[in-house]
Short mmCIF file of C-alpha atoms (C1' of nucleotides) in Angstrom, two decimals:
data_model
loop_
_atom_site.label_atom_id
_atom_site.label_comp_id
_atom_site.label_asym_id
_atom_site.label_seq_id
_atom_site.Cartn_x
_atom_site.Cartn_y
_atom_site.Cartn_z
CA MET A 1 9.27 -56.65 -51.73
CA ALA A 2 9.15 -53.44 -53.77
CA ARG A 3 5.54 -52.56 -53.11
CA THR A 4 5.62 -48.99 -54.31
CA LEU A 5 6.14 -47.93 -57.89
CA HIS A 6 9.39 -46.06 -57.39
CA GLU A 7 10.80 -49.02 -55.47
CA ARG A 8 9.84 -51.34 -58.29
CA ILE A 9 11.53 -49.13 -60.87
CA ARG A 10 14.63 -48.87 -58.70
CA SER A 11 14.91 -52.59 -58.05
CA ASP A 12 14.27 -53.45 -61.72
CA ILE A 13 17.18 -51.30 -62.82
CA GLU A 14 19.33 -52.31 -59.87
CA ALA A 15 18.83 -55.98 -60.75
CA ARG A 16 19.84 -55.32 -64.36
CA ILE A 17 23.05 -53.64 -63.20
CA LEU A 18 23.98 -56.16 -60.53
CA SER A 19 23.30 -59.16 -62.74
CA GLY A 20 25.70 -57.72 -65.27
CA ALA A 21 22.98 -57.45 -67.94
CA THR A 22 24.11 -53.84 -68.37
CA SER A 23 27.81 -53.01 -68.17
CA PRO A 24 29.56 -49.97 -66.74
CA GLY A 25 29.33 -47.03 -69.14
CA GLU A 26 26.22 -48.40 -70.79
CA LYS A 27 23.28 -46.04 -71.10
CA ILE A 28 20.09 -46.43 -69.07
CA PRO A 29 16.76 -45.26 -70.52
CA SER A 30 16.09 -41.56 -69.97
CA GLU A 31 13.44 -40.38 -67.56
CA GLN A 32 11.12 -39.70 -70.52
CA GLU A 33 11.48 -43.27 -71.71
CA LEU A 34 11.01 -44.72 -68.24
CA MET A 35 7.86 -42.61 -67.81
CA LYS A 36 6.41 -44.35 -70.86
CA THR A 37 7.62 -47.81 -69.81
CA TYR A 38 6.10 -47.56 -66.35
CA ARG A 39 3.21 -45.21 -67.31
CA CYS A 40 4.01 -42.82 -64.47
CA SER A 41 5.05 -39.25 -63.82
CA ARG A 42 8.57 -37.97 -64.00
CA MET A 43 8.83 -37.40 -60.26
CA THR A 44 8.35 -41.09 -59.64
CA VAL A 45 11.05 -42.10 -62.09
CA ASN A 46 13.31 -39.38 -60.72
CA LYS A 47 12.91 -40.63 -57.17
CA ALA A 48 14.04 -44.12 -58.18
CA MET A 49 17.00 -42.84 -60.16
CA THR A 50 18.09 -40.50 -57.37
CA VAL A 51 18.40 -43.46 -54.99
CA LEU A 52 20.51 -45.37 -57.51
CA ASN A 53 22.65 -42.28 -58.06
CA ASN A 54 23.23 -41.77 -54.33
CA ALA A 55 24.11 -45.44 -53.98
CA GLY A 56 26.74 -44.96 -56.68
CA LEU A 57 25.26 -47.52 -59.07
CA VAL A 58 24.66 -44.99 -61.86
CA ARG A 59 26.14 -41.67 -62.93
CA ARG A 60 23.84 -38.97 -64.24
CA ARG A 61 24.78 -36.03 -66.40
CA LYS A 62 22.55 -33.51 -68.03
CA ARG A 63 22.10 -33.92 -71.74
CA ALA A 64 24.37 -37.02 -71.68
CA GLY A 65 21.86 -39.03 -69.68
CA THR A 66 22.30 -41.81 -67.14
CA VAL A 67 24.92 -44.54 -67.42
CA VAL A 68 25.86 -47.54 -65.29
CA ALA A 69 28.69 -46.48 -62.96
CA GLU A 70 32.15 -48.00 -62.96
CA ARG A 71 32.56 -50.83 -60.47
CA ARG A 72 32.46 -49.92 -56.76
CA THR A 73 33.76 -46.58 -55.70
CA GLU A 74 35.02 -44.98 -52.52
CA ALA A 75 31.36 -44.30 -51.79
CA MET A 76 31.22 -47.54 -49.84
CA VAL A 77 31.96 -47.06 -46.17
CA LEU A 78 33.63 -50.40 -46.15
CA ASP A 79 34.47 -52.02 -49.42
CA VAL A 80 35.49 -55.47 -50.50
CA PRO A 81 39.12 -54.65 -51.13
CA ASP A 82 41.22 -55.94 -53.98
CA LEU A 83 44.56 -56.52 -52.27
CA ALA A 84 46.43 -56.74 -55.57
CA GLY A 85 45.20 -53.30 -56.59
CA GLU A 86 45.73 -51.72 -53.19
CA ILE A 87 49.31 -52.87 -52.92
CA SER A 88 50.13 -51.82 -56.47
CA ASN A 89 48.63 -48.42 -55.76
CA ARG A 90 51.00 -48.06 -52.83
CA GLY A 91 53.87 -48.63 -55.25
CA GLN A 92 54.74 -52.05 -53.90
CA THR A 93 55.07 -55.30 -55.79
CA TYR A 94 52.14 -57.60 -55.16
CA ARG A 95 52.42 -61.36 -55.34
CA TYR A 96 50.04 -64.19 -54.63
CA ALA A 97 51.37 -67.66 -53.80
CA LEU A 98 49.05 -70.63 -53.98
CA ILE A 99 49.35 -73.08 -51.11
CA GLU A 100 46.52 -75.47 -51.85
CA ARG A 101 43.57 -75.73 -54.23
CA LEU A 102 40.97 -78.45 -54.22
CA ILE A 103 37.35 -79.19 -54.93
CA ARG A 104 35.33 -81.22 -52.47
CA LYS A 105 31.97 -81.75 -50.81
CA PRO A 106 31.17 -79.55 -47.82
CA VAL A 107 32.02 -80.98 -44.43
CA ARG A 108 28.80 -82.20 -42.80
CA GLY A 109 27.77 -80.07 -39.86
CA HIS A 110 30.09 -77.21 -40.83
CA GLY A 111 27.64 -74.31 -41.02
CA ASP A 112 29.56 -72.11 -43.43
CA GLU A 113 30.39 -74.90 -45.83
CA GLU A 114 26.85 -76.26 -45.94
CA ARG A 115 25.36 -72.80 -46.45
CA LEU A 116 27.70 -72.24 -49.40
CA ALA A 117 27.20 -75.62 -51.08
CA ARG A 118 23.65 -76.69 -50.51
CA THR A 119 23.62 -79.25 -53.28
CA GLY A 120 26.99 -79.18 -54.99
CA GLU A 121 30.67 -78.84 -54.24
CA LEU A 122 33.06 -76.26 -52.91
CA LEU A 123 36.25 -74.78 -54.26
CA VAL A 124 38.76 -74.46 -51.44
CA VAL A 125 41.80 -72.25 -51.98
CA ARG A 126 44.60 -71.41 -49.55
CA GLY A 127 47.25 -68.86 -50.37
CA VAL A 128 49.54 -66.08 -49.19
CA HIS A 129 49.50 -62.44 -50.28
CA SER A 130 52.79 -60.59 -50.15
CA ALA A 131 54.00 -57.06 -50.77
CA ASP A 132 57.58 -56.45 -51.88
CA GLY A 133 58.40 -60.04 -51.03
CA GLN A 134 57.19 -59.74 -47.45
CA PRO A 135 54.23 -61.92 -46.44
CA LEU A 136 51.17 -59.78 -45.74
CA ALA A 137 48.28 -62.17 -45.26
CA TYR A 138 47.34 -65.81 -45.29
CA GLU A 139 43.89 -66.59 -46.59
CA GLU A 140 41.54 -69.53 -46.74
CA ARG A 141 38.67 -69.20 -49.15
CA LEU A 142 35.56 -71.22 -49.93
CA VAL A 143 33.64 -70.60 -53.15
CA SER A 144 30.27 -72.09 -54.00
CA LEU A 145 30.45 -74.05 -57.25
CA ASP A 146 26.67 -73.91 -57.42
CA ALA A 147 26.90 -70.14 -57.68
CA VAL A 148 30.10 -69.87 -59.73
CA PRO A 149 30.61 -73.09 -61.70
CA GLU A 150 33.04 -71.46 -64.15
CA ILE A 151 35.57 -70.88 -61.36
CA ALA A 152 36.38 -74.61 -61.38
CA ARG A 153 38.48 -74.00 -64.51
CA GLU A 154 40.79 -71.51 -62.78
CA GLY A 155 44.05 -72.68 -61.26
CA PHE A 156 44.82 -69.64 -59.05
CA THR A 157 48.54 -70.23 -59.18
CA GLN A 158 49.29 -66.57 -59.93
CA GLU A 159 46.10 -64.65 -59.24
CA ALA A 160 44.17 -64.70 -55.97
CA PRO A 161 40.60 -65.98 -56.19
CA GLY A 162 39.43 -62.69 -54.64
CA SER A 163 40.74 -60.64 -57.56
CA TRP A 164 39.18 -63.05 -60.05
CA LEU A 165 35.83 -62.88 -58.25
CA LEU A 166 35.85 -59.08 -58.15
CA ARG A 167 36.36 -59.01 -61.92
CA HIS A 168 33.82 -61.68 -62.83
CA ILE A 169 31.10 -61.91 -60.17
CA PRO A 170 29.50 -58.68 -58.98
CA TRP A 171 28.59 -58.93 -55.33
CA THR A 172 25.56 -57.23 -53.91
CA GLU A 173 25.82 -57.80 -50.18
CA ALA A 174 28.81 -58.34 -47.92
CA GLU A 175 29.48 -58.90 -44.27
CA HIS A 176 32.76 -58.31 -42.46
CA ARG A 177 33.74 -59.70 -39.10
CA ILE A 178 36.95 -58.17 -37.87
CA GLY A 179 38.95 -59.40 -34.95
CA ALA A 180 42.44 -60.30 -33.76
CA THR A 181 43.91 -63.82 -33.64
CA PRO A 182 47.15 -65.37 -32.46
CA ALA A 183 48.95 -66.99 -35.40
CA ALA A 184 48.20 -70.71 -35.67
CA ILE A 185 50.78 -73.44 -36.20
CA ALA A 186 49.24 -74.21 -39.60
CA TRP A 187 50.11 -70.86 -41.12
CA ALA A 188 52.46 -68.86 -38.83
CA ALA A 189 55.50 -70.06 -40.79
CA LEU A 190 53.87 -69.02 -44.10
CA LEU A 191 53.71 -65.46 -42.75
CA ASP A 192 57.21 -65.70 -41.30
CA ILE A 193 56.00 -64.88 -37.77
CA PRO A 194 56.12 -66.88 -34.54
CA VAL A 195 53.20 -69.06 -33.52
CA GLY A 196 50.91 -66.91 -31.35
CA GLY A 197 52.02 -63.67 -33.02
CA ALA A 198 49.29 -61.03 -33.39
CA CYS A 199 47.22 -61.04 -36.57
CA LEU A 200 44.30 -59.01 -37.82
CA THR A 201 41.64 -61.43 -38.94
CA VAL A 202 38.97 -60.49 -41.45
CA GLU A 203 36.15 -62.90 -42.15
CA ARG A 204 34.10 -61.87 -45.13
CA ARG A 205 30.99 -63.37 -46.66
CA THR A 206 29.58 -62.05 -49.93
CA TRP A 207 26.32 -62.62 -51.73
CA ARG A 208 24.93 -61.85 -55.15
CA ALA A 209 21.24 -61.06 -55.00
CA GLY A 210 20.81 -63.19 -51.91
CA GLU A 211 22.85 -66.15 -53.21
CA HIS A 212 25.89 -66.93 -51.09
CA ILE A 213 29.01 -66.74 -53.28
CA THR A 214 32.09 -67.01 -51.13
CA MET A 215 33.53 -66.92 -47.64
CA VAL A 216 37.11 -65.95 -46.90
CA ARG A 217 39.18 -65.74 -43.75
CA GLN A 218 42.27 -63.57 -44.02
CA HIS A 219 44.98 -63.22 -41.38
CA PHE A 220 47.13 -60.12 -41.72
CA VAL A 221 50.46 -59.75 -39.97
CA ALA A 222 50.01 -57.16 -37.20
CA GLY A 223 51.01 -53.66 -38.23
CA ARG A 224 51.12 -54.35 -41.96
CA TYR A 225 47.48 -53.73 -42.75
CA GLU A 226 44.69 -51.51 -41.50
CA LEU A 227 41.04 -51.20 -42.25
CA ILE A 228 39.70 -47.68 -42.39
CA ALA A 229 36.10 -46.52 -42.17
CA ARG A 230 34.79 -42.99 -42.20
CA PHE A 231 31.19 -42.13 -41.57
CA GLY A 232 28.86 -39.24 -40.91
CA PRO A 233 25.20 -38.73 -40.06
CA THR A 234 23.88 -38.29 -43.58
CA PRO A 235 25.29 -40.19 -46.50
CA LYS A 236 27.54 -37.90 -48.51
CA PRO A 237 26.29 -36.85 -51.94
CA ALA A 238 28.16 -38.56 -54.75
CA MET B 12 26.75 -25.69 -48.97
CA ALA B 13 23.06 -26.53 -49.01
CA ARG B 14 22.24 -24.69 -52.20
CA THR B 15 18.89 -26.26 -52.86
CA LEU B 16 15.83 -25.72 -50.74
CA HIS B 17 15.37 -29.32 -49.65
CA GLU B 18 19.05 -29.48 -48.70
CA ARG B 19 18.66 -26.34 -46.63
CA ILE B 20 15.65 -27.73 -44.81
CA ARG B 21 17.45 -31.02 -44.20
CA SER B 22 20.62 -29.42 -42.90
CA ASP B 23 18.68 -26.96 -40.69
CA ILE B 24 16.92 -29.82 -38.94
CA GLU B 25 20.00 -32.02 -38.94
CA ALA B 26 21.98 -29.27 -37.22
CA ARG B 27 19.27 -28.90 -34.56
CA ILE B 28 19.39 -32.62 -33.83
CA LEU B 29 23.16 -32.97 -33.85
CA SER B 30 23.73 -29.93 -31.69
CA GLY B 31 21.41 -31.41 -29.09
CA ALA B 32 18.96 -28.49 -29.36
CA THR B 33 16.25 -31.12 -29.84
CA SER B 34 16.44 -34.34 -27.83
CA PRO B 35 15.49 -37.89 -28.79
CA GLY B 36 11.73 -38.37 -28.65
CA GLU B 37 11.07 -34.67 -29.14
CA LYS B 38 8.67 -33.71 -31.89
CA ILE B 39 9.73 -32.04 -35.11
CA PRO B 40 7.33 -29.69 -36.91
CA SER B 41 4.89 -31.47 -39.21
CA GLU B 42 5.18 -31.18 -42.96
CA GLN B 43 2.32 -28.67 -42.93
CA GLU B 44 4.18 -26.44 -40.48
CA LEU B 45 7.46 -26.75 -42.37
CA MET B 46 5.66 -25.81 -45.60
CA LYS B 47 4.64 -22.55 -43.95
CA THR B 48 8.06 -21.94 -42.40
CA TYR B 49 9.92 -22.39 -45.66
CA ARG B 50 7.07 -21.24 -47.94
CA CYS B 51 7.36 -24.28 -50.14
CA SER B 52 5.40 -27.26 -51.33
CA ARG B 53 4.94 -30.43 -49.38
CA MET B 54 7.05 -32.50 -51.80
CA THR B 55 10.08 -30.37 -50.99
CA VAL B 56 9.65 -30.77 -47.25
CA ASN B 57 8.98 -34.47 -47.70
CA LYS B 58 12.19 -34.95 -49.66
CA ALA B 59 14.24 -33.42 -46.86
CA MET B 60 12.51 -35.47 -44.17
CA THR B 61 12.86 -38.70 -46.14
CA VAL B 62 16.63 -38.26 -46.22
CA LEU B 63 16.71 -37.69 -42.44
CA ASN B 64 14.50 -40.71 -41.95
CA ASN B 65 16.71 -42.96 -44.08
CA ALA B 66 19.75 -41.71 -42.21
CA GLY B 67 18.06 -42.76 -38.96
CA LEU B 68 18.06 -39.29 -37.43
CA VAL B 69 14.28 -39.10 -37.13
CA ARG B 70 11.42 -41.57 -36.84
CA ARG B 71 8.18 -40.87 -38.65
CA ARG B 72 4.77 -42.31 -37.89
CA LYS B 73 1.46 -41.40 -39.40
CA ARG B 74 -0.77 -39.31 -37.23
CA ALA B 75 1.92 -39.28 -34.49
CA GLY B 76 4.25 -37.15 -36.58
CA THR B 77 8.03 -37.00 -36.73
CA VAL B 78 10.29 -37.27 -33.69
CA VAL B 79 14.05 -37.16 -33.16
CA ALA B 80 15.32 -40.75 -33.17
CA GLU B 81 16.97 -42.41 -30.18
CA ARG B 82 20.74 -42.15 -30.31
CA ARG B 83 22.45 -44.01 -33.15
CA THR B 84 20.93 -47.18 -34.39
CA GLU B 85 22.07 -50.28 -36.18
CA ALA B 86 21.48 -48.28 -39.36
CA MET B 87 25.11 -47.19 -39.24
CA VAL B 88 27.39 -49.52 -41.14
CA LEU B 89 29.99 -48.90 -38.48
CA ASP B 90 28.90 -47.22 -35.32
CA VAL B 91 30.66 -45.58 -32.44
CA PRO B 92 29.88 -48.32 -29.93
CA ASP B 93 28.98 -47.81 -26.32
CA LEU B 94 30.80 -50.71 -24.71
CA ALA B 95 28.84 -50.40 -21.46
CA GLY B 96 25.57 -50.81 -23.32
CA GLU B 97 26.79 -53.58 -25.59
CA ILE B 98 28.07 -55.68 -22.73
CA SER B 99 24.94 -55.18 -20.66
CA ASN B 100 22.86 -56.17 -23.68
CA ARG B 101 24.78 -59.43 -23.83
CA GLY B 102 23.73 -60.07 -20.25
CA GLN B 103 27.21 -59.56 -18.82
CA THR B 104 28.30 -57.25 -16.04
CA TYR B 105 30.17 -54.25 -17.35
CA ARG B 106 32.79 -52.43 -15.34
CA TYR B 107 35.16 -49.57 -16.07
CA ALA B 108 38.32 -49.14 -14.04
CA LEU B 109 40.21 -45.85 -14.18
CA ILE B 110 43.98 -46.15 -14.46
CA GLU B 111 44.97 -42.53 -14.90
CA ARG B 112 43.32 -39.18 -15.49
CA LEU B 113 45.10 -35.91 -16.05
CA ILE B 114 44.88 -32.58 -17.80
CA ARG B 115 47.87 -31.24 -19.65
CA LYS B 116 49.18 -29.35 -22.66
CA PRO B 117 49.59 -31.29 -25.89
CA VAL B 118 53.01 -32.76 -26.53
CA ARG B 119 54.75 -30.59 -29.12
CA GLY B 120 55.17 -32.30 -32.44
CA HIS B 121 52.60 -34.98 -31.60
CA GLY B 122 50.20 -34.63 -34.51
CA ASP B 123 47.07 -36.00 -32.87
CA GLU B 124 47.50 -34.03 -29.67
CA GLU B 125 48.16 -30.75 -31.43
CA ARG B 126 45.19 -31.21 -33.76
CA LEU B 127 42.94 -31.83 -30.76
CA ALA B 128 44.18 -28.95 -28.61
CA ARG B 129 45.09 -26.10 -30.90
CA THR B 130 45.04 -23.46 -28.19
CA GLY B 131 44.08 -25.13 -24.92
CA GLU B 132 44.61 -28.29 -22.96
CA LEU B 133 43.83 -31.96 -23.24
CA LEU B 134 42.06 -34.36 -20.96
CA VAL B 135 43.96 -37.67 -20.96
CA VAL B 136 42.20 -40.74 -19.58
CA ARG B 137 43.46 -44.31 -19.39
CA GLY B 138 41.25 -47.17 -18.23
CA VAL B 139 40.21 -50.79 -18.61
CA HIS B 140 36.82 -52.13 -19.70
CA SER B 141 35.81 -55.50 -18.35
CA ALA B 142 32.92 -57.92 -18.79
CA ASP B 143 31.99 -60.30 -15.97
CA GLY B 144 35.22 -59.42 -14.22
CA GLN B 145 37.38 -60.37 -17.21
CA PRO B 146 39.43 -57.61 -18.84
CA LEU B 147 38.14 -56.83 -22.32
CA ALA B 148 39.98 -53.73 -23.48
CA TYR B 149 42.53 -51.16 -22.45
CA GLU B 150 41.95 -47.66 -23.74
CA GLU B 151 43.82 -44.39 -23.93
CA ARG B 152 41.71 -41.37 -24.71
CA LEU B 153 42.40 -37.75 -25.50
CA VAL B 154 39.60 -35.18 -25.30
CA SER B 155 39.86 -31.60 -26.48
CA LEU B 156 39.05 -29.19 -23.64
CA ASP B 157 38.55 -26.46 -26.23
CA ALA B 158 35.67 -28.44 -27.64
CA VAL B 159 34.30 -29.93 -24.42
CA PRO B 160 35.33 -27.72 -21.47
CA GLU B 161 32.66 -29.18 -19.17
CA ILE B 162 34.32 -32.60 -19.25
CA ALA B 163 37.06 -31.26 -16.96
CA ARG B 164 34.62 -31.60 -14.04
CA GLU B 165 34.18 -35.35 -14.58
CA GLY B 166 36.29 -37.83 -12.65
CA PHE B 167 35.67 -40.96 -14.73
CA THR B 168 36.29 -43.26 -11.81
CA GLN B 169 33.17 -45.33 -12.55
CA GLU B 170 32.04 -44.35 -16.01
CA ALA B 171 34.18 -44.47 -19.15
CA PRO B 172 34.68 -41.13 -20.91
CA GLY B 173 33.29 -42.72 -24.10
CA SER B 174 29.89 -43.35 -22.50
CA TRP B 175 29.83 -39.82 -21.07
CA LEU B 176 30.67 -38.34 -24.48
CA LEU B 177 27.99 -40.37 -26.26
CA ARG B 178 25.42 -39.02 -23.82
CA HIS B 179 26.53 -35.39 -23.83
CA ILE B 180 28.31 -34.57 -27.08
CA PRO B 181 26.71 -35.68 -30.31
CA TRP B 182 29.31 -36.57 -32.91
CA THR B 183 28.77 -35.94 -36.58
CA GLU B 184 31.77 -37.57 -38.24
CA ALA B 185 33.95 -40.47 -37.18
CA GLU B 186 36.92 -42.36 -38.52
CA HIS B 187 37.99 -45.85 -37.54
CA ARG B 188 41.36 -47.41 -38.10
CA ILE B 189 41.33 -51.07 -37.27
CA GLY B 190 44.40 -53.24 -36.94
CA ALA B 191 46.11 -55.83 -34.80
CA THR B 192 48.84 -55.14 -32.23
CA PRO B 193 51.01 -57.23 -29.93
CA ALA B 194 50.28 -56.33 -26.30
CA ALA B 195 52.72 -53.73 -24.96
CA ILE B 196 54.54 -53.94 -21.63
CA ALA B 197 52.65 -50.87 -20.42
CA TRP B 198 49.25 -52.52 -20.52
CA ALA B 199 49.56 -56.28 -21.10
CA ALA B 200 49.28 -56.95 -17.37
CA LEU B 201 46.16 -54.79 -17.12
CA LEU B 202 44.49 -57.11 -19.63
CA ASP B 203 45.92 -60.19 -17.92
CA ILE B 204 47.66 -61.38 -21.08
CA PRO B 205 51.34 -61.97 -21.90
CA VAL B 206 53.38 -59.20 -23.48
CA GLY B 207 53.14 -59.65 -27.25
CA GLY B 208 49.75 -61.36 -27.05
CA ALA B 209 47.39 -60.59 -29.92
CA CYS B 210 45.06 -57.61 -29.58
CA LEU B 211 42.52 -55.97 -31.83
CA THR B 212 43.31 -52.28 -31.93
CA VAL B 213 40.71 -49.68 -32.80
CA GLU B 214 41.77 -46.08 -33.26
CA ARG B 215 38.82 -43.75 -33.48
CA ARG B 216 38.62 -40.02 -34.09
CA THR B 217 35.32 -38.18 -33.82
CA TRP B 218 34.24 -34.70 -34.82
CA ARG B 219 31.24 -32.53 -34.21
CA ALA B 220 30.47 -30.36 -37.20
CA GLY B 221 34.11 -30.37 -38.24
CA GLU B 222 35.50 -29.70 -34.77
CA HIS B 223 37.78 -32.46 -33.51
CA ILE B 224 36.38 -33.79 -30.22
CA THR B 225 38.28 -36.86 -29.17
CA MET B 226 40.71 -39.56 -30.15
CA VAL B 227 40.78 -42.97 -28.55
CA ARG B 228 42.92 -46.05 -28.98
CA GLN B 229 41.40 -49.26 -27.68
CA HIS B 230 43.18 -52.61 -27.43
CA PHE B 231 40.83 -55.59 -27.19
CA VAL B 232 42.01 -59.00 -26.05
CA ALA B 233 42.01 -61.29 -29.11
CA GLY B 234 38.86 -63.34 -29.46
CA ARG B 235 36.80 -61.33 -26.98
CA TYR B 236 35.53 -58.67 -29.34
CA GLU B 237 34.60 -58.41 -32.99
CA LEU B 238 33.58 -55.57 -35.24
CA ILE B 239 30.86 -56.38 -37.73
CA ALA B 240 29.93 -54.47 -40.85
CA ARG B 241 27.23 -55.35 -43.34
CA PHE B 242 26.71 -53.51 -46.56
CA GLY B 243 24.83 -53.70 -49.81
CA PRO B 244 24.36 -51.69 -53.00
CA THR B 245 21.37 -49.68 -51.84
CA PRO B 246 21.03 -48.45 -48.28
CA LYS B 247 18.46 -50.56 -46.48
CA PRO B 248 15.18 -48.83 -45.65
CA ALA B 249 14.87 -47.98 -41.97
"C1'" DC C 23 -12.43 -38.82 -37.04
"C1'" DA C 24 -8.95 -35.73 -37.93
"C1'" DG C 25 -4.10 -35.00 -38.53
"C1'" DT C 26 -0.14 -37.16 -40.14
"C1'" DG C 27 3.03 -39.07 -43.43
"C1'" DG C 28 3.53 -42.08 -48.13
"C1'" DT C 29 2.94 -41.79 -52.58
"C1'" DC C 30 1.84 -40.12 -57.01
"C1'" DT C 31 0.44 -36.76 -60.83
"C1'" DA C 32 0.96 -33.31 -64.49
"C1'" DG C 33 2.86 -29.69 -65.04
"C1'" DA C 34 6.79 -25.94 -64.86
"C1'" DC C 35 11.37 -23.48 -65.22
"C1'" DC C 36 16.03 -24.04 -65.26
"C1'" DA C 37 21.20 -25.34 -66.01
"C1'" DC C 38 23.92 -28.02 -68.27
"C1'" DT C 39 26.21 -29.94 -72.23
"C1'" DG C 40 26.90 -32.86 -76.31
"C1'" DA C 41 25.33 -33.27 -81.19
"C1'" DC D 21 19.87 -25.75 -79.79
"C1'" DA D 22 17.63 -29.66 -78.20
"C1'" DG D 23 17.56 -33.34 -74.91
"C1'" DT D 24 18.72 -34.36 -70.39
"C1'" DG D 25 18.47 -34.31 -65.46
"C1'" DG D 26 17.58 -31.08 -60.96
"C1'" DT D 27 14.33 -28.99 -58.70
"C1'" DC D 28 10.00 -27.28 -57.36
"C1'" DT D 29 4.75 -26.55 -57.31
"C1'" DA D 30 -0.09 -27.33 -56.10
"C1'" DG D 31 -2.78 -30.48 -55.97
"C1'" DA D 32 -4.69 -35.47 -55.01
"C1'" DC D 33 -5.94 -39.99 -52.74
"C1'" DC D 34 -4.75 -43.02 -49.36
"C1'" DA D 35 -3.36 -45.75 -44.92
"C1'" DC D 36 -2.46 -45.32 -40.59
"C1'" DT D 37 -3.30 -44.27 -35.81
"C1'" DG D 38 -3.74 -41.46 -31.59
"C1'" DA D 39 -6.92 -38.04 -29.43
#
DNA sequence: CAGTGGTCTAGACCACTGA
DNA sequence: CAGTGGTCTAGACCACTGA
């Protein structure tokens, strides 16, 4: 991977940002400095930085230089949403209610669980998100304790594990699977809907630099939540 | 818009592709020719073409040159899917059954209809997609006859309007709204499911160069269809 | 083998903007 | 006003691959 020089420069800096070694707002070496570091021309450095800029990982301003961008922006076609933030932004009161939290070995033969915990254990958290006192979604989450050992200390009685993860563990890749499901006996009552009632189901897996971090399955009460995606032929300039 | 030279080159060629003036497989002028056309250096041409290549609009091969890419690829995070093609690719038999087709004025006060048909009329098509004889989705579609007058000649008894549009009218922007819905009385029987049964609902609006082309609402039987989106920090190379 | 694109260089002029 | 990034030039060497 990264066979050309501008790709190597890009992935070096990208890795530093994604690993959290540099924080949002922090300055990145100027093109002049990078030219010296990599012993190359300015065009080559510029090409690498332009890609990072278009991807929204850095912000560039003349004279001020290049800084690490604030976490995730609307630039993503589909984002990993923070439900707590989204609901607050709508002016509603967000609440997370913990149903169950436990740490255990992965179930043998269960693909997702074994992929997440190759050697160690899993954190399993079940809870309900609500807006203005009305249940919005039931979620079941698995977190790899290999990847995020420090999460074992968290109780998640007030805050959803998703919000905690967004704050502490930067993700680099994500996959959404979106479908519809009839409400199951196990959680229909938690959402205050009849068994078999329509739900929007989002299954999301996230990775950090290729390492599988977490898998979550969220069931939203029909009509109370929508996913929106806009897209065009050429990525929009930032 | 397009204030810099490489942006102008890119958008010129992009417009030619999106308007259908050049078809998939057709050759695009080489960098040498474009240098002469725009009286600029090769780096400038190359920058424009690299963007088009990353966006998946063209395919470049040494010696063979640059050609317009086949319609939409997996490069899109979320695509406008051609159900007929997707189902055939899975090895199933696809069928489209027309329920209703009519041309009429937009309903006054109906936002979507008035936005689509500002001066003229609308084509309204209702139908059912099925795979191996099993109903998959019910769809209601509105098409602007201002934007696509030639579609008035099509009957859509065998082919879905979506497939026809993908072949004839290149879209440039799209918006998805994805949610869950209980099956309505009007179409539950068409999908062979009980009223209130869970459905995945996709509402999609598409534009061509800012002009609103079509709006479709599709209801998929729960469990028979999934939308998948993968995304990372830097767009993947093509 | 000749034309194409992929990459890179060493320079240039410019607009912007914070010290 | 000085440092930064945005853009562009005119050249170069190379790998690839179809005529």
